[in-house]
Coordinates of N, CA and C in Angstrom, one line a residue:
X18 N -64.6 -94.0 92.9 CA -63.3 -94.2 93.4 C -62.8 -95.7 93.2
X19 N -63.7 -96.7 93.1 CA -63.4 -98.0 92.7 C -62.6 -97.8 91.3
X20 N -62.0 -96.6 90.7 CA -61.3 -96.9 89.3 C -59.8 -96.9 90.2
X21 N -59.7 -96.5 91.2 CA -58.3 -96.5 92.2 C -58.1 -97.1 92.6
X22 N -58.5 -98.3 93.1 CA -58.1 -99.8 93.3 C -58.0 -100.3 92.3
X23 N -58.3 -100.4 91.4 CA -58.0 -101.0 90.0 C -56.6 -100.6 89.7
X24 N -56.5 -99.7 89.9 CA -55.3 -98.8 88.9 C -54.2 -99.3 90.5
X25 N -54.7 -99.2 91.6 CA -53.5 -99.9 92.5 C -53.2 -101.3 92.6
X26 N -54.3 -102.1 92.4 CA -54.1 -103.3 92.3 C -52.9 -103.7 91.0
X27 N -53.5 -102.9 89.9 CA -52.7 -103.2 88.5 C -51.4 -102.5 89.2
X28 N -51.3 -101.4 89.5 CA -49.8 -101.5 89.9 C -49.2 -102.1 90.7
X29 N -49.8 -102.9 91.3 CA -49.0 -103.7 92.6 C -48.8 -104.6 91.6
X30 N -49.2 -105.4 91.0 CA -49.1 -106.4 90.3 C -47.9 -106.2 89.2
X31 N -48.0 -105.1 88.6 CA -46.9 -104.6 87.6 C -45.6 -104.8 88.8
X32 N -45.3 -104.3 89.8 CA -44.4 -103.9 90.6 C -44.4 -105.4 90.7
X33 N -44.8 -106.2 90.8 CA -44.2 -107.8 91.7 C -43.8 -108.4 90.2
X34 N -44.5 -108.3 89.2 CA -44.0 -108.7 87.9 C -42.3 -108.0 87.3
X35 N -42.7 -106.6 87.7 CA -41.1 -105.9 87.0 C -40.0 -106.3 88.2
X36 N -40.5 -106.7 89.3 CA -39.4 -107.3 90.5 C -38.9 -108.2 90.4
X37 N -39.8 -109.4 89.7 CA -39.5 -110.5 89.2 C -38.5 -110.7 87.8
X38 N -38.8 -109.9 87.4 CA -38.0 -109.3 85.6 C -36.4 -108.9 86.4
X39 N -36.6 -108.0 87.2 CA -35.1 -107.3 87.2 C -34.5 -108.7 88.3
X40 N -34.7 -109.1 88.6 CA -33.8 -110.4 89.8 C -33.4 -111.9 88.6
X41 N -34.4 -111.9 87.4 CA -34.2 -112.5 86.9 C -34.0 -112.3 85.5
X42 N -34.5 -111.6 85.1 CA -33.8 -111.0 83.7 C -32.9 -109.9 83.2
X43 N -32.5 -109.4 84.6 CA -32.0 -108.2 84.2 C -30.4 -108.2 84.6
X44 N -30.3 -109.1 85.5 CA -29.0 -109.3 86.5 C -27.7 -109.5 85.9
X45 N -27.6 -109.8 84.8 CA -26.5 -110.5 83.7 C -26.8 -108.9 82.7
X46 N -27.3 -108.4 82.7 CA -27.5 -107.1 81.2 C -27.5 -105.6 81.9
X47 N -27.7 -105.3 83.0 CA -27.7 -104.2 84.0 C -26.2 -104.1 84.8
X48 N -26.0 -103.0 84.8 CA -25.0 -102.5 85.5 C -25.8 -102.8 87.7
X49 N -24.5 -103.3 88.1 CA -25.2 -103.1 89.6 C -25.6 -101.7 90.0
X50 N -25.1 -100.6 89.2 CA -25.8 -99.8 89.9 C -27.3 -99.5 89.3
X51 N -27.7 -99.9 87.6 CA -28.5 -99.4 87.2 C -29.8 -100.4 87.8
X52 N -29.1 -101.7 88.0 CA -30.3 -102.8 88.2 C -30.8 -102.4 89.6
X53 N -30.1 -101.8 90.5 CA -30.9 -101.4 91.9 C -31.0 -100.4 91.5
X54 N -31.7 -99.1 90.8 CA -32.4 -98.2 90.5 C -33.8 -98.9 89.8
X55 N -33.7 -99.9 88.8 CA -34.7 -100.7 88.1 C -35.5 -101.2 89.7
X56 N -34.6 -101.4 90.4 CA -35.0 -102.5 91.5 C -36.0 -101.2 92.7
X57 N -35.3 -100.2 92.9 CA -35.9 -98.5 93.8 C -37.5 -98.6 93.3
X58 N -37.4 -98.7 91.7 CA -38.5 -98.5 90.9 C -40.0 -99.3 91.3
X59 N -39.5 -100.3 91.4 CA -40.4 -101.6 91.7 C -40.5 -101.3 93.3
X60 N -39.8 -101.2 93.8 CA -40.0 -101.1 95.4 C -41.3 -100.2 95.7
X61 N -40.8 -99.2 95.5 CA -41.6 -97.5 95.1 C -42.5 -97.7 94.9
X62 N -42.6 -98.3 93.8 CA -43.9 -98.8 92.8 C -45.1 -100.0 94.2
X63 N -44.6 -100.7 94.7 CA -44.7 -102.0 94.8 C -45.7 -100.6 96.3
X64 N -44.8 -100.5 97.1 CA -45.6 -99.5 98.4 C -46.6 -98.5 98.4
X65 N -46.3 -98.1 97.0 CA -46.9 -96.9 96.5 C -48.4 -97.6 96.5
X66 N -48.7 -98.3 95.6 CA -49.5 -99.4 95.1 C -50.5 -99.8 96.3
X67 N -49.6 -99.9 97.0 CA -50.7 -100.4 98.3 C -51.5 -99.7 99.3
X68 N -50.9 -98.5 99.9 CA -51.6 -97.2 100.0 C -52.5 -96.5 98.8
X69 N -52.1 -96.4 97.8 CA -53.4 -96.4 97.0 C -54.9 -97.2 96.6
X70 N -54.4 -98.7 96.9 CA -55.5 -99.6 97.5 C -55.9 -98.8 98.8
X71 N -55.3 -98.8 99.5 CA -55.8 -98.0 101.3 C -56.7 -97.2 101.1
X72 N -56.3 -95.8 100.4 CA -57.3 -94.2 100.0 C -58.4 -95.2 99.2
X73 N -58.3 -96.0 98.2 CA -59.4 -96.1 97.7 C -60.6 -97.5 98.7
X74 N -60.1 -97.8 99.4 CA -61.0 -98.6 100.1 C -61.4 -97.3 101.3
X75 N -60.8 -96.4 102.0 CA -61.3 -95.6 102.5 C -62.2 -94.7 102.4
X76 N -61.9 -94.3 100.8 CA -63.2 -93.4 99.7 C -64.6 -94.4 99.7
X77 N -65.0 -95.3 99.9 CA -66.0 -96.3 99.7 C -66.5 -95.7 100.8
X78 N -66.4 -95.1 102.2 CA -66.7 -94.9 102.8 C -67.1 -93.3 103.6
X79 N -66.6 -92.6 102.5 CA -65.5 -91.4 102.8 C -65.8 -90.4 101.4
X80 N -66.9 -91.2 100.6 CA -66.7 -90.9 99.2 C -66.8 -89.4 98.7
X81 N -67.2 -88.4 100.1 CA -67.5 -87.3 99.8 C -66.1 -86.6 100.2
X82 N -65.0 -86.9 100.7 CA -63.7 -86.7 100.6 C -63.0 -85.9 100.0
X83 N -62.8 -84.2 100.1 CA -62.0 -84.0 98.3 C -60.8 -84.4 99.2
X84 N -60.2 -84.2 100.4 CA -59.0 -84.7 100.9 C -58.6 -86.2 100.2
X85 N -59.0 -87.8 100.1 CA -59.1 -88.0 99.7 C -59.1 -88.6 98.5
X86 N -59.5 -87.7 97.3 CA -59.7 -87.6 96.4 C -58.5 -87.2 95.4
X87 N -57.7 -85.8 96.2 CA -56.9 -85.4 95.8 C -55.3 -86.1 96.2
X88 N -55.7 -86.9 97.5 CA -54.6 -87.8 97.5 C -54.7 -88.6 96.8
X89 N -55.6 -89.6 96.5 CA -55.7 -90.3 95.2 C -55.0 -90.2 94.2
X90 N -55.4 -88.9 93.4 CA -54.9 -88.7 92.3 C -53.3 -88.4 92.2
X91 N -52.7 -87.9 93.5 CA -51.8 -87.4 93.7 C -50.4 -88.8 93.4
X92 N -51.0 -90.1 94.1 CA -50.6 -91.5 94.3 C -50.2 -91.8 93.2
X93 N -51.6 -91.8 92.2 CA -51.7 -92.3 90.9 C -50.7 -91.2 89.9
X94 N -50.8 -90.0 89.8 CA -49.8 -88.9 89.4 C -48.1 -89.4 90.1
X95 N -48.0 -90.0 91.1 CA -46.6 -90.5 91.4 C -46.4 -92.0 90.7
X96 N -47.3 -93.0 90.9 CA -47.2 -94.3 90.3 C -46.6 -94.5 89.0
X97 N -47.1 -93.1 88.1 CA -47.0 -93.2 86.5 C -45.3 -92.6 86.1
X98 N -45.3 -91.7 87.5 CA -43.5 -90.9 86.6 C -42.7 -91.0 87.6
X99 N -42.7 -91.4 88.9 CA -41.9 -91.9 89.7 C -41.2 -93.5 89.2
X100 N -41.7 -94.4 89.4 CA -41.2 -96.0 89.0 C -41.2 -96.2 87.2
X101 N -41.7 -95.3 86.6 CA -41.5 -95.6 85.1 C -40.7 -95.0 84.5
X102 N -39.8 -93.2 85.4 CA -39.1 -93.5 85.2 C -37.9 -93.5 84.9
X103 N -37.4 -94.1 86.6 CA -36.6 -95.4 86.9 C -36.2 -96.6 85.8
X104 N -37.5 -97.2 85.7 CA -37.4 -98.1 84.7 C -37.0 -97.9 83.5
X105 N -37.5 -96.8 83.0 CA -36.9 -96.6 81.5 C -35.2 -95.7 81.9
X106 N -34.9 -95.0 82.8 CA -33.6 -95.1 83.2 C -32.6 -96.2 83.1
X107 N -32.8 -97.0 84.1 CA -32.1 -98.1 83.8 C -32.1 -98.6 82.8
X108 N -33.3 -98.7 81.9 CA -32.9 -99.8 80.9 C -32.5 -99.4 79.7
X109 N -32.2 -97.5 79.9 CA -32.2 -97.3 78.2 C -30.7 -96.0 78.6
X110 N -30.7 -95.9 79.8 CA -29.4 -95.0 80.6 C -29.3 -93.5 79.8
X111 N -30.3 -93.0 79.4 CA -30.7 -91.7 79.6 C -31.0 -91.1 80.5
X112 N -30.1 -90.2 80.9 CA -29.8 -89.9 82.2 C -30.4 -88.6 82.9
X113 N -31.3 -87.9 81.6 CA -32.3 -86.6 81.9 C -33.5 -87.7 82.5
X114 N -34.0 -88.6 82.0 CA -35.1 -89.4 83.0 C -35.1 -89.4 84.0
X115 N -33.5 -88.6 84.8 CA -33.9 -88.8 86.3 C -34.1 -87.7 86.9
X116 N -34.1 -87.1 85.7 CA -34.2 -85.3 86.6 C -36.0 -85.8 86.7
X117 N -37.1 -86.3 86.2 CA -38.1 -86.4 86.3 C -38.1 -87.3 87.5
X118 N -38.0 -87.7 88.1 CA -38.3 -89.0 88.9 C -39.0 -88.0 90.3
X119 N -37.9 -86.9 90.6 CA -38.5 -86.8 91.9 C -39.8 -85.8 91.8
X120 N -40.2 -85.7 90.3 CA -42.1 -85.1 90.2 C -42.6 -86.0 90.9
X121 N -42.5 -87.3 90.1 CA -43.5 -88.6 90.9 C -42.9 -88.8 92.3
X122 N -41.6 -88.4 93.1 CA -41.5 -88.1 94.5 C -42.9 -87.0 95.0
X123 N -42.5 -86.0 94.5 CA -43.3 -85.3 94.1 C -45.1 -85.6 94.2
X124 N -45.6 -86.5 93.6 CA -46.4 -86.5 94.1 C -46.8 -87.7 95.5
X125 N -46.3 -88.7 95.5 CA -46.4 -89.1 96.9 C -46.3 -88.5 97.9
X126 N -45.9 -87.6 98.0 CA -45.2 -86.9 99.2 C -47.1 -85.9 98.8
X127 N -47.4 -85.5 98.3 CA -48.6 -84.3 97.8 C -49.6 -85.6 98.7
X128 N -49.5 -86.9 98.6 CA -50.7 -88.0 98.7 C -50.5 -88.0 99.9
X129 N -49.3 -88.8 100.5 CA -49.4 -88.6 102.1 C -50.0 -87.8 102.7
X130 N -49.4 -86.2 102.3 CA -49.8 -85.1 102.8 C -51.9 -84.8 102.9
X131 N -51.9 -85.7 101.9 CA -53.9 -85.1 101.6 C -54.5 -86.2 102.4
X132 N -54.0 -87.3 102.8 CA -53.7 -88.4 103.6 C -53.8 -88.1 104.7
X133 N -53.0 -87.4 105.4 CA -52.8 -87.1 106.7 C -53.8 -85.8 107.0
X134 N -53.9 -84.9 105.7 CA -55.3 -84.0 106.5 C -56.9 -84.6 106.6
X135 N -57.1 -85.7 105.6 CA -58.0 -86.5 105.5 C -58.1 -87.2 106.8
X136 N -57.1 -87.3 107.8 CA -56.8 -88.1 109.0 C -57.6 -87.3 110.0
X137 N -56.6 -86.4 109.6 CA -56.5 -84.7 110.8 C -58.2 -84.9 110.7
X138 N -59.1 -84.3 109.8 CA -60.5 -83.9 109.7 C -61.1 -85.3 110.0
X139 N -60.8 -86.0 110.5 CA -61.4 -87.3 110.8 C -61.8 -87.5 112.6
X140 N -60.1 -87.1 112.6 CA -60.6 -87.1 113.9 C -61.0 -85.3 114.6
X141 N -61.0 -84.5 113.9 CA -61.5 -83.0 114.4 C -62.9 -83.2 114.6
X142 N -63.9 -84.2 113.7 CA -64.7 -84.2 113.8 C -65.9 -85.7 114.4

């Protein structure tokens, strides 16, 4: 499970880097509406990122977990097509990219959920 703090660290990192891109490189070449979609992306990205640090410092302890486990993967499955893509939305304004966005809703919402029964069976027992 130590490969999911990696992969949330790097995303948290990506997120404070592409936050820093759209406030400063994008402000003058983005539409105000497209640059706060760029901007949703990084947010998303940026929170997402850090509950997935969470699950995976929890798994260290927890490692027999499939709850989990499957939240995990669920985080990392939203990290990749939720905030990327946003990003490639905005910056290329193909506008079928956004029919995909709410999969990677889609899966956060799957992680909370395996999150919260991971909770539930925590304290049942």
């Amino acid at each position: 499970m130590q490969r999911f703090l990696f992969m949330g660290a790097l995303s948290g990192f990506l997120a404070v880097a592409f936050g820093a891109f759209a406030a400063h490189g994008l402000s003058d070449k983005l539409s105000p509406h497209m640059l706060a979609v760029f901007k949703t992306g990084a947010e998303y990205q940026l929170s997402q990122a850090l509950i997935l640090v969470v699950v995976s410092l929890l798994s260290t302890k927890y490692h027999q977990s499939k709850a989990l486990k499957i939240s995990a993967w669920a985080f990392v499955f939203g990290l990749l097509v939720f905030p990327f893509s946003l990003y490639a939305l905005a910056l290329t304004g193909i506008t079928w990219l956004g029919a995909i966005t709410p999969l990677g809703g889609l899966g956060f919402l799957v992680g909370w959920a395996f999150l919260a029964v991971f909770a539930f069976q925590q304290y049942q027992s």
